[in-house]
Amino acid sequence: MIKTSISILDCDFNNLEYEINRVNNSNSDLIHIDIMDGHYVPNLTIGPEVIKDIRKCTKIPFDVHLMITPVNPLLEDFAKSGSDIITFHPEAEDNPKGTIEIIKSLGCKVGISLNPSTEINVLDKIIEDIDLILVMTVVPGFGGQSFMHDQLEKIENIRKLIDATGKDIELEVDGGINFETSQLAINAGADVLVAGTSTFQGGQDNYANNISKLRSRS
Ligand code: DX5
Ligand code: ZN
């Protein structure tokens, strides 16, 4: 069963409660929250206080994608804000294994995100310790970019690595997912699809329909 994680980066922040309610009614498995610091990536979004407020509007698990450096000093705040999965980029900390341990000790699941230019050997020493691998199919920083087809081979290779561990590690794909690229990602081995722009297209009455279209295997 393919899962969706709805990126709220592109929703109407002027009407956040209403937007989250629409996602509540859409049957999405996860809500993807993109945290950008204007330093690791050239864009700035929200912090733990806003996540805490959104937590009051939904029971859907939060899939928090940290595009920040350093990571460790803010982990406790993100965990306390109601995050369920905390994903970080390994090049954002000197000792990713240590960061993984901190996230676990805070009671959250751990994800590792790979930029398009990041080689999969970064997973070598840590794959057994994590719950999720997030493959970026755009250069992180902004919603609404085009899917990078040259990342499909990486997704296939990571699928093989995960299967070889025999562990329950989810493979998530993030960036440029639409009704066509969702199929490519699923065929390459993705379990979880992040969708921003394609969720919100056609207005609020279409969210549920858009999400079920993304999830279905053609
Ligand atoms: C990009 C973010 C993505 C983005 C996805 O840096 O990590 O999660 O919001 O948005 P779309 O689906 O519009 O590419
Ligand atoms: Zn993201």
Short mmCIF file of C-alpha atoms and ligand atoms in Angstrom, two decimals:
data_model
loop_
_atom_site.label_atom_id
_atom_site.label_comp_id
_atom_site.label_asym_id
_atom_site.label_seq_id
_atom_site.Cartn_x
_atom_site.Cartn_y
_atom_site.Cartn_z
CA MET A 1 0.00 0.00 0.00
CA ILE A 2 1.50 3.33 -1.10
CA LYS A 3 1.31 6.15 1.45
CA THR A 4 1.07 9.88 0.86
CA SER A 5 2.66 12.63 2.90
CA ILE A 6 1.14 15.99 2.12
CA SER A 7 3.60 18.88 2.04
CA ILE A 8 1.86 21.94 3.41
CA LEU A 9 4.58 24.22 2.00
CA ASP A 10 2.27 25.23 -0.84
CA CYS A 11 -0.98 25.55 1.09
CA ASP A 12 -2.67 28.82 2.04
CA PHE A 13 -0.95 29.88 5.29
CA ASN A 14 -3.52 32.62 5.72
CA ASN A 15 -6.07 29.91 6.33
CA LEU A 16 -4.02 27.13 7.89
CA GLU A 17 -6.71 25.56 10.07
CA TYR A 18 -9.07 25.28 7.12
CA GLU A 19 -6.29 23.82 4.95
CA ILE A 20 -5.35 21.22 7.58
CA ASN A 21 -9.02 20.28 7.92
CA ARG A 22 -9.12 19.60 4.20
CA VAL A 23 -6.07 17.37 4.53
CA ASN A 24 -7.81 15.66 7.50
CA ASN A 25 -10.72 14.81 5.24
CA SER A 26 -8.47 13.60 2.44
CA ASN A 27 -7.31 10.38 4.05
CA SER A 28 -3.60 11.16 3.74
CA ASP A 29 -1.30 8.95 5.83
CA LEU A 30 1.12 11.71 6.85
CA ILE A 31 1.55 15.47 6.80
CA HIS A 32 4.96 16.55 5.50
CA ILE A 33 6.30 19.69 7.17
CA ASP A 34 9.28 21.34 5.45
CA ILE A 35 11.56 23.20 7.84
CA MET A 36 14.03 25.52 6.11
CA ASP A 37 16.52 27.80 7.82
CA GLY A 38 17.67 30.19 5.06
CA HIS A 39 21.15 28.73 5.55
CA TYR A 40 21.19 25.01 4.68
CA VAL A 41 18.72 25.95 1.92
CA PRO A 42 18.04 29.43 0.53
CA ASN A 43 14.50 29.66 1.92
CA LEU A 44 12.93 30.15 5.32
CA THR A 45 9.74 28.49 6.59
CA ILE A 46 8.31 27.70 10.02
CA GLY A 47 9.57 26.43 13.38
CA PRO A 48 8.38 24.25 16.28
CA GLU A 49 5.88 26.80 17.62
CA VAL A 50 3.84 26.66 14.41
CA ILE A 51 4.01 22.85 14.37
CA LYS A 52 2.59 22.88 17.90
CA ASP A 53 -0.35 24.96 16.68
CA ILE A 54 -0.98 22.72 13.68
CA ARG A 55 -0.89 19.70 16.03
CA LYS A 56 -4.10 21.01 17.62
CA CYS A 57 -5.93 20.71 14.26
CA THR A 58 -5.11 17.12 13.28
CA LYS A 59 -4.29 13.61 14.43
CA ILE A 60 -2.43 12.71 11.22
CA PRO A 61 1.23 11.88 12.01
CA PHE A 62 3.76 14.61 11.25
CA ASP A 63 6.61 13.79 8.88
CA VAL A 64 9.02 16.64 9.64
CA HIS A 65 11.72 17.28 7.03
CA LEU A 66 14.55 19.35 8.50
CA MET A 67 16.54 21.32 5.94
CA ILE A 68 18.59 23.05 8.62
CA THR A 69 22.14 23.07 9.93
CA PRO A 70 23.07 22.46 12.69
CA VAL A 71 20.30 19.97 13.55
CA ASN A 72 21.00 18.82 17.12
CA PRO A 73 20.24 22.04 19.06
CA LEU A 74 16.63 22.15 17.83
CA LEU A 75 15.71 18.47 18.06
CA GLU A 76 14.12 18.61 21.49
CA ASP A 77 11.87 21.50 20.44
CA PHE A 78 10.81 19.67 17.28
CA ALA A 79 10.08 16.47 19.19
CA LYS A 80 8.04 18.35 21.83
CA SER A 81 6.06 20.17 19.15
CA GLY A 82 4.38 16.90 18.13
CA SER A 83 6.66 15.56 15.37
CA ASP A 84 6.34 11.82 14.74
CA ILE A 85 9.11 11.29 12.19
CA ILE A 86 12.12 13.62 12.12
CA THR A 87 14.20 13.50 8.94
CA PHE A 88 17.50 15.30 8.51
CA HIS A 89 20.24 15.63 5.90
CA PRO A 90 23.40 13.79 7.04
CA GLU A 91 25.77 16.49 5.74
CA ALA A 92 24.11 18.95 8.12
CA GLU A 93 25.78 17.36 11.18
CA ASP A 94 29.36 16.09 11.78
CA ASN A 95 28.14 12.90 13.45
CA PRO A 96 24.85 11.71 11.87
CA LYS A 97 24.86 8.55 14.02
CA GLY A 98 24.77 10.75 17.12
CA THR A 99 21.88 12.76 15.70
CA ILE A 100 19.98 9.52 14.98
CA GLU A 101 20.43 8.46 18.60
CA ILE A 102 19.16 11.82 19.90
CA ILE A 103 16.02 11.63 17.73
CA LYS A 104 15.31 8.09 18.95
CA SER A 105 15.85 9.06 22.57
CA LEU A 106 13.23 11.78 22.09
CA GLY A 107 10.70 9.11 21.07
CA CYS A 108 10.49 9.94 17.35
CA LYS A 109 11.14 7.86 14.26
CA VAL A 110 14.27 8.81 12.30
CA GLY A 111 14.63 9.58 8.61
CA ILE A 112 17.71 10.35 6.52
CA SER A 113 17.34 12.54 3.46
CA LEU A 114 19.55 12.35 0.37
CA ASN A 115 19.98 15.38 -1.86
CA PRO A 116 20.18 14.71 -5.61
CA SER A 117 23.97 15.01 -5.36
CA THR A 118 24.33 12.79 -2.26
CA GLU A 119 25.73 9.30 -2.93
CA ILE A 120 23.95 6.33 -1.42
CA ASN A 121 27.08 5.15 0.40
CA VAL A 122 26.22 7.73 3.10
CA LEU A 123 23.70 5.07 4.21
CA ASP A 124 26.35 2.37 4.69
CA LYS A 125 26.92 2.73 8.42
CA ILE A 126 23.47 3.95 9.43
CA ILE A 127 20.83 2.10 7.41
CA GLU A 128 20.18 -0.44 10.17
CA ASP A 129 19.44 2.38 12.64
CA ILE A 130 16.82 4.34 10.73
CA ASP A 131 13.10 4.10 9.97
CA LEU A 132 12.88 6.03 6.73
CA ILE A 133 14.99 7.14 3.75
CA LEU A 134 13.86 10.27 1.93
CA VAL A 135 15.15 10.66 -1.62
CA MET A 136 14.99 14.24 -2.92
CA THR A 137 13.94 14.42 -6.56
CA VAL A 138 14.46 18.20 -6.63
CA VAL A 139 17.20 20.36 -5.14
CA PRO A 140 15.69 21.17 -1.72
CA GLY A 141 14.48 24.69 -1.01
CA PHE A 142 11.25 25.28 -2.89
CA GLY A 143 7.97 23.60 -3.82
CA GLY A 144 6.74 23.46 -7.39
CA GLN A 145 9.96 22.28 -9.07
CA SER A 146 10.24 19.57 -11.74
CA PHE A 147 10.95 15.94 -10.86
CA MET A 148 14.56 14.90 -11.59
CA HIS A 149 14.30 11.68 -13.56
CA ASP A 150 18.00 10.93 -13.04
CA GLN A 151 17.17 10.07 -9.40
CA LEU A 152 15.07 7.03 -10.35
CA GLU A 153 18.08 4.74 -10.49
CA LYS A 154 19.06 5.87 -6.99
CA ILE A 155 15.54 5.02 -5.75
CA GLU A 156 15.84 1.53 -7.30
CA ASN A 157 19.24 0.99 -5.68
CA ILE A 158 18.05 2.13 -2.27
CA ARG A 159 15.04 -0.20 -2.58
CA LYS A 160 17.50 -3.08 -3.03
CA LEU A 161 19.55 -1.95 -0.02
CA ILE A 162 16.44 -1.77 2.15
CA ASP A 163 15.21 -5.18 1.03
CA ALA A 164 18.63 -6.65 1.81
CA THR A 165 18.37 -5.46 5.43
CA GLY A 166 15.04 -7.27 5.87
CA LYS A 167 13.97 -4.32 8.03
CA ASP A 168 10.86 -2.22 7.90
CA ILE A 169 12.46 0.95 6.50
CA GLU A 170 10.20 3.22 4.44
CA LEU A 171 11.39 4.73 1.15
CA GLU A 172 9.96 8.19 0.62
CA VAL A 173 10.31 10.33 -2.50
CA ASP A 174 10.06 14.12 -2.28
CA GLY A 175 9.88 16.77 -5.00
CA GLY A 176 7.96 17.21 -8.24
CA ILE A 177 5.53 14.34 -7.58
CA ASN A 178 2.48 14.59 -9.85
CA PHE A 179 0.11 12.03 -11.36
CA GLU A 180 2.76 10.86 -13.85
CA THR A 181 5.94 10.99 -11.77
CA SER A 182 4.14 9.24 -8.88
CA GLN A 183 3.96 6.14 -11.07
CA LEU A 184 7.68 6.32 -11.89
CA ALA A 185 8.55 6.63 -8.19
CA ILE A 186 6.23 3.74 -7.24
CA ASN A 187 7.70 1.53 -9.97
CA ALA A 188 11.22 2.36 -8.77
CA GLY A 189 10.27 1.14 -5.28
CA ALA A 190 8.89 4.10 -3.32
CA ASP A 191 6.49 3.42 -0.41
CA VAL A 192 5.71 7.02 0.54
CA LEU A 193 5.10 9.93 -1.84
CA VAL A 194 5.46 13.54 -0.74
CA ALA A 195 3.08 15.80 -2.62
CA GLY A 196 2.74 19.55 -2.36
CA THR A 197 1.72 21.35 -5.53
CA SER A 198 -0.17 18.37 -6.97
CA THR A 199 -2.30 18.04 -3.81
CA PHE A 200 -3.46 21.62 -3.87
CA GLN A 201 -4.25 21.89 -7.56
CA GLY A 202 -7.85 22.52 -8.50
CA GLY A 203 -8.77 24.03 -5.10
CA GLN A 204 -9.83 22.66 -1.76
CA ASP A 205 -12.63 20.42 -3.05
CA ASN A 206 -10.08 18.39 -4.98
CA TYR A 207 -7.60 17.43 -2.26
CA ALA A 208 -9.07 14.00 -1.47
CA ASN A 209 -9.38 13.11 -5.14
CA ASN A 210 -5.84 14.30 -5.92
CA ILE A 211 -4.41 12.25 -3.07
CA SER A 212 -6.17 9.04 -4.01
CA LYS A 213 -5.01 9.51 -7.63
CA LEU A 214 -1.39 9.89 -6.47
CA ARG A 215 -1.56 6.76 -4.37
CA SER A 216 -3.08 4.46 -6.95
CA ARG A 217 -0.85 2.22 -8.98
CA SER A 218 -1.73 2.34 -12.68
C1 DX5 B 1 11.40 20.87 -1.25
C2 DX5 B 1 10.55 20.24 -0.19
C3 DX5 B 1 9.41 19.44 -0.72
C4 DX5 B 1 8.38 20.27 -1.46
C5 DX5 B 1 7.51 19.38 -2.31
O1 DX5 B 1 12.55 21.40 -0.69
O2 DX5 B 1 11.32 19.35 0.60
O3 DX5 B 1 8.79 18.71 0.33
O4 DX5 B 1 7.55 20.97 -0.59
O5 DX5 B 1 6.70 20.19 -3.07
P1 DX5 B 1 6.24 19.80 -4.55
O6 DX5 B 1 5.38 18.59 -4.40
O7 DX5 B 1 5.53 21.01 -5.01
O8 DX5 B 1 7.51 19.52 -5.34
ZN ZN B 2 10.27 17.97 1.99
#
